[in-house]
Amino acid sequence: MVAYFLLFALVHSLLADPRFKSQARGALGNAFDRWQRLAYNLLALLMILPFLFIMIFLPDRTLYIIPVPWRWLMLAAQLLAALALLLILRQTGISYFLGFIQLRGASEPARRAGGLVTDGFYCRIRNPLFFFAAIFLWLTPLMTENLLAFNIMATVYFYLGARHEERSLREEFGVVYEDYKKRVPMFLPRLGCQG
């Protein structure tokens, strides 16, 4: 599990790196901008399948099973976290996230012409996708050794991914992002929104 997760993280991070994207754009031209996001997502989806194989077929040991009624509460909270993830994707653009808009020729600068998203979930927390994904993972009522290893590595990867994403946003939005960063916490949501 650990070895494969490290391979996944390495590939996923390399393909998201701005330097890699710049070199690939230089080599492939406009085709890169049209196909990169969709190819990135399809590759990530394919690379997730071995995790399922590992968790289903490799030897494992159950660490705990949460009893009813707490199990139902955890599953309800997971459902709410999944709903929040869908709402966040809708807010920032599901078609862009999946790579469909780019296939039609819309560039990233055109998509971001509206500026930095700072409303909705983003007025309470800078990284709501990672936050709700971590909640979804950790509220699993059945924990095994393989799942625990996956959850720990995914949580660390979410943190590192958020740090990487913040560097990219700082480069793209400059002072606007720095001001936003001062007002809104990175991972622990605040209750209200400020201007």
CSV table of C-alpha atoms in Angstrom, one decimal:
chain,number,residue,atom,x,y,z
A,1,MET,CA,0.0,0.0,0.0
A,2,VAL,CA,2.7,2.5,1.0
A,3,ALA,CA,4.9,1.7,-2.1
A,4,TYR,CA,2.0,2.1,-4.5
A,5,PHE,CA,0.8,5.3,-2.8
A,6,LEU,CA,4.3,6.8,-3.1
A,7,LEU,CA,4.2,5.9,-6.9
A,8,PHE,CA,0.7,7.4,-7.2
A,9,ALA,CA,1.8,10.6,-5.4
A,10,LEU,CA,4.9,11.0,-7.5
A,11,VAL,CA,3.1,10.7,-10.8
A,12,HIS,CA,0.1,12.8,-9.7
A,13,SER,CA,2.4,15.6,-8.4
A,14,LEU,CA,4.7,15.5,-11.4
A,15,LEU,CA,1.8,15.9,-13.8
A,16,ALA,CA,0.4,18.8,-11.7
A,17,ASP,CA,3.8,20.6,-11.5
A,18,PRO,CA,3.8,24.0,-13.4
A,19,ARG,CA,7.3,23.3,-14.7
A,20,PHE,CA,6.2,20.0,-16.2
A,21,LYS,CA,3.1,21.6,-17.7
A,22,SER,CA,5.2,24.4,-19.2
A,23,GLN,CA,7.6,21.9,-20.9
A,24,ALA,CA,4.7,19.7,-22.1
A,25,ARG,CA,2.9,22.8,-23.4
A,26,GLY,CA,6.1,23.8,-25.3
A,27,ALA,CA,6.3,20.3,-26.9
A,28,LEU,CA,2.6,19.8,-27.6
A,29,GLY,CA,1.3,23.3,-28.1
A,30,ASN,CA,-2.5,23.9,-28.0
A,31,ALA,CA,-3.2,20.2,-27.8
A,32,PHE,CA,-1.7,20.1,-24.4
A,33,ASP,CA,-4.1,22.8,-23.1
A,34,ARG,CA,-7.1,21.0,-24.6
A,35,TRP,CA,-6.4,17.5,-23.4
A,36,GLN,CA,-4.2,17.9,-20.2
A,37,ARG,CA,-6.9,18.2,-17.6
A,38,LEU,CA,-9.1,15.3,-18.9
A,39,ALA,CA,-6.0,13.1,-19.4
A,40,TYR,CA,-4.8,14.0,-15.9
A,41,ASN,CA,-8.2,13.0,-14.4
A,42,LEU,CA,-8.4,9.7,-16.4
A,43,LEU,CA,-4.9,8.7,-15.4
A,44,ALA,CA,-5.7,9.5,-11.7
A,45,LEU,CA,-8.9,7.4,-12.0
A,46,LEU,CA,-7.0,4.5,-13.5
A,47,MET,CA,-4.3,4.8,-10.8
A,48,ILE,CA,-6.9,4.6,-8.1
A,49,LEU,CA,-8.0,1.2,-9.2
A,50,PRO,CA,-5.0,-0.6,-7.7
A,51,PHE,CA,-5.9,0.9,-4.3
A,52,LEU,CA,-9.2,-0.9,-4.5
A,53,PHE,CA,-7.5,-4.1,-5.5
A,54,ILE,CA,-5.1,-3.8,-2.5
A,55,MET,CA,-7.9,-3.1,-0.1
A,56,ILE,CA,-10.1,-6.0,-1.4
A,57,PHE,CA,-7.6,-8.7,-2.2
A,58,LEU,CA,-4.4,-8.3,-0.1
A,59,PRO,CA,-4.3,-9.7,3.4
A,60,ASP,CA,-5.6,-7.2,5.9
A,61,ARG,CA,-6.7,-7.1,9.5
A,62,THR,CA,-9.8,-5.3,10.9
A,63,LEU,CA,-8.8,-2.7,13.5
A,64,TYR,CA,-12.3,-1.7,14.6
A,65,ILE,CA,-16.0,-1.7,13.5
A,66,ILE,CA,-18.1,1.2,14.9
A,67,PRO,CA,-21.4,-0.2,16.3
A,68,VAL,CA,-24.9,1.1,15.6
A,69,PRO,CA,-26.1,3.8,16.1
A,70,TRP,CA,-22.7,5.6,15.8
A,71,ARG,CA,-22.1,3.8,12.5
A,72,TRP,CA,-25.3,5.4,11.1
A,73,LEU,CA,-24.1,8.9,12.3
A,74,MET,CA,-20.7,8.4,10.6
A,75,LEU,CA,-22.3,7.2,7.4
A,76,ALA,CA,-24.6,10.2,7.5
A,77,ALA,CA,-21.6,12.5,8.0
A,78,GLN,CA,-19.8,10.8,5.1
A,79,LEU,CA,-22.9,11.5,2.9
A,80,LEU,CA,-22.8,15.1,3.9
A,81,ALA,CA,-19.1,15.4,3.2
A,82,ALA,CA,-19.7,13.8,-0.3
A,83,LEU,CA,-22.5,16.3,-0.9
A,84,ALA,CA,-20.2,19.2,0.1
A,85,LEU,CA,-17.6,17.9,-2.3
A,86,LEU,CA,-20.2,18.0,-5.1
A,87,LEU,CA,-21.3,21.5,-4.2
A,88,ILE,CA,-17.7,22.7,-4.1
A,89,LEU,CA,-17.0,21.2,-7.6
A,90,ARG,CA,-20.2,22.8,-8.8
A,91,GLN,CA,-19.1,26.2,-7.4
A,92,THR,CA,-15.7,26.1,-9.0
A,93,GLY,CA,-16.9,24.4,-12.2
A,94,ILE,CA,-17.3,20.7,-12.6
A,95,SER,CA,-16.8,20.9,-16.4
A,96,TYR,CA,-13.5,22.7,-15.9
A,97,PHE,CA,-12.4,20.3,-13.1
A,98,LEU,CA,-13.1,17.2,-15.3
A,99,GLY,CA,-11.5,18.8,-18.4
A,100,PHE,CA,-14.6,19.1,-20.6
A,101,ILE,CA,-14.4,22.9,-21.1
A,102,GLN,CA,-10.8,22.7,-22.2
A,103,LEU,CA,-11.8,20.2,-24.9
A,104,ARG,CA,-14.0,22.9,-26.4
A,105,GLY,CA,-11.0,25.2,-26.5
A,106,ALA,CA,-11.6,27.4,-23.4
A,107,SER,CA,-8.3,28.3,-21.9
A,108,GLU,CA,-7.5,28.4,-18.1
A,109,PRO,CA,-7.1,32.2,-18.2
A,110,ALA,CA,-10.5,32.5,-19.8
A,111,ARG,CA,-12.0,30.3,-17.1
A,112,ARG,CA,-10.3,32.3,-14.3
A,113,ALA,CA,-11.3,35.7,-15.8
A,114,GLY,CA,-13.8,36.0,-13.0
A,115,GLY,CA,-10.9,36.0,-10.5
A,116,LEU,CA,-10.2,34.0,-7.4
A,117,VAL,CA,-13.2,32.1,-5.9
A,118,THR,CA,-13.6,33.4,-2.3
A,119,ASP,CA,-17.3,32.9,-1.7
A,120,GLY,CA,-19.4,29.8,-0.6
A,121,PHE,CA,-17.2,27.2,1.1
A,122,TYR,CA,-14.1,29.2,0.1
A,123,CYS,CA,-15.0,32.1,2.4
A,124,ARG,CA,-14.7,29.7,5.4
A,125,ILE,CA,-11.7,27.6,4.4
A,126,ARG,CA,-9.1,27.8,1.6
A,127,ASN,CA,-9.0,24.1,0.8
A,128,PRO,CA,-12.6,22.8,1.2
A,129,LEU,CA,-12.0,19.9,-1.3
A,130,PHE,CA,-9.2,18.5,0.8
A,131,PHE,CA,-11.0,19.1,4.0
A,132,PHE,CA,-14.2,17.3,3.1
A,133,ALA,CA,-12.3,14.5,1.3
A,134,ALA,CA,-10.4,13.9,4.6
A,135,ILE,CA,-13.6,13.9,6.6
A,136,PHE,CA,-15.1,11.4,4.2
A,137,LEU,CA,-12.0,9.1,4.6
A,138,TRP,CA,-11.7,9.3,8.3
A,139,LEU,CA,-15.4,8.7,9.1
A,140,THR,CA,-15.3,5.2,7.7
A,141,PRO,CA,-17.0,3.0,10.4
A,142,LEU,CA,-14.9,0.0,9.5
A,143,MET,CA,-11.1,0.5,9.8
A,144,THR,CA,-8.5,-2.0,8.5
A,145,GLU,CA,-4.8,-1.8,8.5
A,146,ASN,CA,-4.7,-1.2,4.7
A,147,LEU,CA,-7.4,1.5,5.0
A,148,LEU,CA,-5.6,3.2,7.9
A,149,ALA,CA,-2.4,3.3,5.9
A,150,PHE,CA,-4.3,4.7,2.9
A,151,ASN,CA,-6.0,7.4,5.1
A,152,ILE,CA,-2.8,8.5,6.7
A,153,MET,CA,-1.0,8.8,3.4
A,154,ALA,CA,-4.0,10.5,1.7
A,155,THR,CA,-4.2,13.0,4.5
A,156,VAL,CA,-0.5,13.9,4.2
A,157,TYR,CA,-0.9,14.1,0.5
A,158,PHE,CA,-3.9,16.4,0.8
A,159,TYR,CA,-1.8,18.7,3.0
A,160,LEU,CA,1.2,18.7,0.6
A,161,GLY,CA,-1.1,19.1,-2.4
A,162,ALA,CA,-2.8,22.1,-0.7
A,163,ARG,CA,0.6,23.7,-0.1
A,164,HIS,CA,1.6,23.1,-3.8
A,165,GLU,CA,-1.8,24.5,-5.0
A,166,GLU,CA,-1.3,27.6,-2.8
A,167,ARG,CA,2.0,28.4,-4.4
A,168,SER,CA,0.4,28.2,-7.8
A,169,LEU,CA,-2.5,30.5,-6.7
A,170,ARG,CA,-0.1,33.0,-5.2
A,171,GLU,CA,1.8,33.1,-8.5
A,172,GLU,CA,-1.5,33.5,-10.5
A,173,PHE,CA,-3.3,36.0,-8.2
A,174,GLY,CA,-0.5,37.7,-6.3
A,175,VAL,CA,-1.6,40.2,-3.7
A,176,VAL,CA,-5.3,39.2,-4.1
A,177,TYR,CA,-4.4,35.7,-3.0
A,178,GLU,CA,-2.1,36.9,-0.2
A,179,ASP,CA,-5.0,39.1,1.2
A,180,TYR,CA,-7.4,36.1,1.0
A,181,LYS,CA,-4.9,33.9,2.7
A,182,LYS,CA,-4.6,36.3,5.7
A,183,ARG,CA,-8.4,36.3,6.1
A,184,VAL,CA,-9.3,32.6,5.6
A,185,PRO,CA,-7.8,29.6,7.4
A,186,MET,CA,-6.2,26.8,5.4
A,187,PHE,CA,-7.8,23.7,6.8
A,188,LEU,CA,-10.0,24.4,9.9
A,189,PRO,CA,-13.1,26.2,8.7
A,190,ARG,CA,-14.3,29.4,10.4
A,191,LEU,CA,-18.0,29.9,11.1
A,192,GLY,CA,-18.7,33.2,9.4
A,193,CYS,CA,-17.5,34.9,6.3
A,194,GLN,CA,-15.7,38.3,6.3
A,195,GLY,CA,-15.3,40.6,3.3
